[in-house]
């Protein structure tokens, strides 16, 4: 979802604003932000990377940092269990780690990409793209 926000998917951005108004806590993991920036070639030609930062600034939004040694250790342990195609996806591991610690679901536009992964009991909720 974060990459779609960075691409300027206005209906999705509007939906996230509505979820925030309903009191749903939205967290943006640091490694997801890094992956989206890399996916966009390190530039912001779309001009929507600030919208990604904006998710964390919503009333019920938060930025999920990788704060200390214990976070890094736990991230590595989570990544070791997330080996869908044989290699860990660090941004997915960070999302799973934070969701588990916060008792939250992972919101996604594609639940299939999470199928078959060891998610430590974390629930994945697929949302329909409002377009």
PDB file of C-alpha atoms in Angstrom:
ATOM      1  CA  UNK A   1       0.000   0.000   0.000  1.00  0.00           C
ATOM      2  CA  UNK A   2       2.806   2.401   0.839  1.00  0.00           C
ATOM      3  CA  UNK A   3       4.262   2.204  -2.667  1.00  0.00           C
ATOM      4  CA  UNK A   4       0.848   3.063  -4.123  1.00  0.00           C
ATOM      5  CA  UNK A   5       0.596   6.079  -1.816  1.00  0.00           C
ATOM      6  CA  UNK A   6       4.072   7.143  -2.992  1.00  0.00           C
ATOM      7  CA  UNK A   7       2.833   6.888  -6.587  1.00  0.00           C
ATOM      8  CA  UNK A   8      -0.032   9.243  -5.799  1.00  0.00           C
ATOM      9  CA  UNK A   9      -2.981   6.832  -5.650  1.00  0.00           C
ATOM     10  CA  UNK A  10      -5.471   9.470  -4.465  1.00  0.00           C
ATOM     11  CA  UNK A  11      -8.402   7.100  -3.807  1.00  0.00           C
ATOM     12  CA  UNK A  12      -6.106   4.999  -1.602  1.00  0.00           C
ATOM     13  CA  UNK A  13      -4.787   8.088   0.190  1.00  0.00           C
ATOM     14  CA  UNK A  14      -8.391   9.188   0.785  1.00  0.00           C
ATOM     15  CA  UNK A  15      -9.242   5.733   2.156  1.00  0.00           C
ATOM     16  CA  UNK A  16      -6.299   5.919   4.587  1.00  0.00           C
ATOM     17  CA  UNK A  17      -7.500   9.337   5.749  1.00  0.00           C
ATOM     18  CA  UNK A  18     -10.947   7.844   6.357  1.00  0.00           C
ATOM     19  CA  UNK A  19      -9.457   4.917   8.303  1.00  0.00           C
ATOM     20  CA  UNK A  20      -7.547   7.424  10.426  1.00  0.00           C
ATOM     21  CA  UNK A  21     -10.773   9.338  11.112  1.00  0.00           C
ATOM     22  CA  UNK A  22     -12.325   6.049  12.273  1.00  0.00           C
ATOM     23  CA  UNK A  23      -9.475   5.657  14.766  1.00  0.00           C
ATOM     24  CA  UNK A  24      -7.556   2.853  13.049  1.00  0.00           C
ATOM     25  CA  UNK A  25      -3.890   3.060  13.970  1.00  0.00           C
ATOM     26  CA  UNK A  26      -1.674   3.151  10.875  1.00  0.00           C
ATOM     27  CA  UNK A  27       2.045   2.448  11.144  1.00  0.00           C
ATOM     28  CA  UNK A  28       4.657   2.866   8.436  1.00  0.00           C
ATOM     29  CA  UNK A  29       7.702   0.632   9.055  1.00  0.00           C
ATOM     30  CA  UNK A  30      11.070   2.280   8.393  1.00  0.00           C
ATOM     31  CA  UNK A  31      12.239  -0.515   6.108  1.00  0.00           C
ATOM     32  CA  UNK A  32       9.063  -0.230   4.031  1.00  0.00           C
ATOM     33  CA  UNK A  33       9.853   3.466   3.511  1.00  0.00           C
ATOM     34  CA  UNK A  34      13.409   2.529   2.480  1.00  0.00           C
ATOM     35  CA  UNK A  35      12.141  -0.146   0.070  1.00  0.00           C
ATOM     36  CA  UNK A  36       9.649   2.249  -1.534  1.00  0.00           C
ATOM     37  CA  UNK A  37      12.337   4.917  -1.959  1.00  0.00           C
ATOM     38  CA  UNK A  38      14.613   2.333  -3.614  1.00  0.00           C
ATOM     39  CA  UNK A  39      11.739   1.072  -5.778  1.00  0.00           C
ATOM     40  CA  UNK A  40      11.246   4.617  -7.016  1.00  0.00           C
ATOM     41  CA  UNK A  41      14.916   4.841  -7.962  1.00  0.00           C
ATOM     42  CA  UNK A  42      15.841   7.015  -5.011  1.00  0.00           C
ATOM     43  CA  UNK A  43      14.037  10.000  -6.476  1.00  0.00           C
ATOM     44  CA  UNK A  44      10.607  11.469  -5.976  1.00  0.00           C
ATOM     45  CA  UNK A  45       9.536  12.318  -9.498  1.00  0.00           C
ATOM     46  CA  UNK A  46       5.906  11.719  -8.551  1.00  0.00           C
ATOM     47  CA  UNK A  47       6.150  14.207  -5.692  1.00  0.00           C
ATOM     48  CA  UNK A  48       4.178  11.876  -3.427  1.00  0.00           C
ATOM     49  CA  UNK A  49       6.881  10.580  -1.061  1.00  0.00           C
ATOM     50  CA  UNK A  50       5.755  13.307   1.382  1.00  0.00           C
ATOM     51  CA  UNK A  51       2.360  11.550   1.383  1.00  0.00           C
ATOM     52  CA  UNK A  52       4.103   8.482   2.799  1.00  0.00           C
ATOM     53  CA  UNK A  53       5.544  10.651   5.588  1.00  0.00           C
ATOM     54  CA  UNK A  54       2.044  12.057   6.020  1.00  0.00           C
ATOM     55  CA  UNK A  55       0.640   8.633   6.946  1.00  0.00           C
ATOM     56  CA  UNK A  56       2.854   8.635  10.032  1.00  0.00           C
ATOM     57  CA  UNK A  57       1.708  12.155  10.900  1.00  0.00           C
ATOM     58  CA  UNK A  58      -2.000  11.348  10.936  1.00  0.00           C
ATOM     59  CA  UNK A  59      -3.808  11.488  14.284  1.00  0.00           C
ATOM     60  CA  UNK A  60      -3.605   7.695  14.505  1.00  0.00           C
ATOM     61  CA  UNK A  61      -0.481   7.284  12.393  1.00  0.00           C
ATOM     62  CA  UNK A  62       2.994   6.336  13.507  1.00  0.00           C
ATOM     63  CA  UNK A  63       6.447   5.729  12.079  1.00  0.00           C
ATOM     64  CA  UNK A  64       7.843   2.307  12.953  1.00  0.00           C
ATOM     65  CA  UNK A  65      11.550   2.808  13.543  1.00  0.00           C
ATOM     66  CA  UNK A  66      14.261   0.238  13.936  1.00  0.00           C
ATOM     67  CA  UNK A  67      15.461   1.671  17.191  1.00  0.00           C
ATOM     68  CA  UNK A  68      18.060  -0.411  18.949  1.00  0.00           C
ATOM     69  CA  UNK A  69      20.055  -3.628  19.112  1.00  0.00           C
ATOM     70  CA  UNK A  70      17.099  -5.672  20.337  1.00  0.00           C
ATOM     71  CA  UNK A  71      14.957  -4.413  17.438  1.00  0.00           C
ATOM     72  CA  UNK A  72      17.679  -5.401  14.979  1.00  0.00           C
ATOM     73  CA  UNK A  73      18.042  -8.832  16.576  1.00  0.00           C
ATOM     74  CA  UNK A  74      14.287  -9.431  16.513  1.00  0.00           C
ATOM     75  CA  UNK A  75      14.121  -8.224  12.913  1.00  0.00           C
ATOM     76  CA  UNK A  76      16.778 -10.759  11.935  1.00  0.00           C
ATOM     77  CA  UNK A  77      14.903 -13.545  13.718  1.00  0.00           C
ATOM     78  CA  UNK A  78      11.657 -12.579  11.970  1.00  0.00           C
ATOM     79  CA  UNK A  79      13.412 -12.363   8.587  1.00  0.00           C
ATOM     80  CA  UNK A  80      14.845 -15.848   9.095  1.00  0.00           C
ATOM     81  CA  UNK A  81      11.272 -17.180   9.270  1.00  0.00           C
ATOM     82  CA  UNK A  82      10.105 -15.176   6.227  1.00  0.00           C
ATOM     83  CA  UNK A  83      11.823 -17.052   3.470  1.00  0.00           C
ATOM     84  CA  UNK A  84       9.084 -17.219   0.845  1.00  0.00           C
ATOM     85  CA  UNK A  85      11.417 -17.581  -2.131  1.00  0.00           C
ATOM     86  CA  UNK A  86      14.501 -18.520  -0.149  1.00  0.00           C
ATOM     87  CA  UNK A  87      15.629 -15.032   0.822  1.00  0.00           C
ATOM     88  CA  UNK A  88      14.215 -12.767   3.500  1.00  0.00           C
ATOM     89  CA  UNK A  89      12.355  -9.637   2.527  1.00  0.00           C
ATOM     90  CA  UNK A  90      13.539  -7.186   5.152  1.00  0.00           C
ATOM     91  CA  UNK A  91      10.676  -4.728   4.700  1.00  0.00           C
ATOM     92  CA  UNK A  92       8.123  -7.534   5.109  1.00  0.00           C
ATOM     93  CA  UNK A  93       9.950  -8.812   8.188  1.00  0.00           C
ATOM     94  CA  UNK A  94       9.845  -5.317   9.687  1.00  0.00           C
ATOM     95  CA  UNK A  95       6.106  -5.045   8.998  1.00  0.00           C
ATOM     96  CA  UNK A  96       5.486  -8.448  10.628  1.00  0.00           C
ATOM     97  CA  UNK A  97       7.668  -7.602  13.628  1.00  0.00           C
ATOM     98  CA  UNK A  98       5.909  -4.289  14.275  1.00  0.00           C
ATOM     99  CA  UNK A  99       2.430  -5.736  13.709  1.00  0.00           C
ATOM    100  CA  UNK A 100       3.152  -8.508  16.197  1.00  0.00           C
ATOM    101  CA  UNK A 101       4.535  -6.094  18.797  1.00  0.00           C
ATOM    102  CA  UNK A 102       1.579  -3.715  18.369  1.00  0.00           C
ATOM    103  CA  UNK A 103      -1.081  -6.440  18.127  1.00  0.00           C
ATOM    104  CA  UNK A 104      -2.056  -5.062  14.727  1.00  0.00           C
ATOM    105  CA  UNK A 105      -2.966  -6.412  11.306  1.00  0.00           C
ATOM    106  CA  UNK A 106      -0.923  -5.867   8.179  1.00  0.00           C
ATOM    107  CA  UNK A 107      -2.993  -4.002   5.594  1.00  0.00           C
ATOM    108  CA  UNK A 108      -2.218  -4.963   2.008  1.00  0.00           C
ATOM    109  CA  UNK A 109      -3.620  -4.686  -1.483  1.00  0.00           C
ATOM    110  CA  UNK A 110      -2.357  -8.219  -2.251  1.00  0.00           C
ATOM    111  CA  UNK A 111      -2.867 -10.828   0.467  1.00  0.00           C
ATOM    112  CA  UNK A 112      -1.453 -13.474  -1.874  1.00  0.00           C
ATOM    113  CA  UNK A 113       2.077 -12.182  -1.445  1.00  0.00           C
ATOM    114  CA  UNK A 114       1.867 -13.110   2.254  1.00  0.00           C
ATOM    115  CA  UNK A 115       0.546 -16.646   1.641  1.00  0.00           C
ATOM    116  CA  UNK A 116       2.786 -19.420   2.904  1.00  0.00           C
ATOM    117  CA  UNK A 117       4.972 -17.159   5.043  1.00  0.00           C
ATOM    118  CA  UNK A 118       5.483 -17.688   8.780  1.00  0.00           C
ATOM    119  CA  UNK A 119       3.833 -14.573  10.204  1.00  0.00           C
ATOM    120  CA  UNK A 120       4.139 -15.250  13.952  1.00  0.00           C
ATOM    121  CA  UNK A 121       0.340 -15.141  14.311  1.00  0.00           C
ATOM    122  CA  UNK A 122      -0.010 -11.748  12.607  1.00  0.00           C
ATOM    123  CA  UNK A 123      -3.186 -11.338  10.583  1.00  0.00           C
ATOM    124  CA  UNK A 124      -3.038  -9.960   7.050  1.00  0.00           C
ATOM    125  CA  UNK A 125      -6.050  -7.930   5.940  1.00  0.00           C
ATOM    126  CA  UNK A 126      -6.532  -7.325   2.253  1.00  0.00           C
ATOM    127  CA  UNK A 127      -8.193  -4.054   1.383  1.00  0.00           C
ATOM    128  CA  UNK A 128      -9.662  -3.333  -2.007  1.00  0.00           C
ATOM    129  CA  UNK A 129      -8.073  -0.513  -3.933  1.00  0.00           C
ATOM    130  CA  UNK A 130     -10.843   2.092  -3.868  1.00  0.00           C
ATOM    131  CA  UNK A 131     -10.282   2.956  -7.548  1.00  0.00           C
TER     132      UNK A 131
END
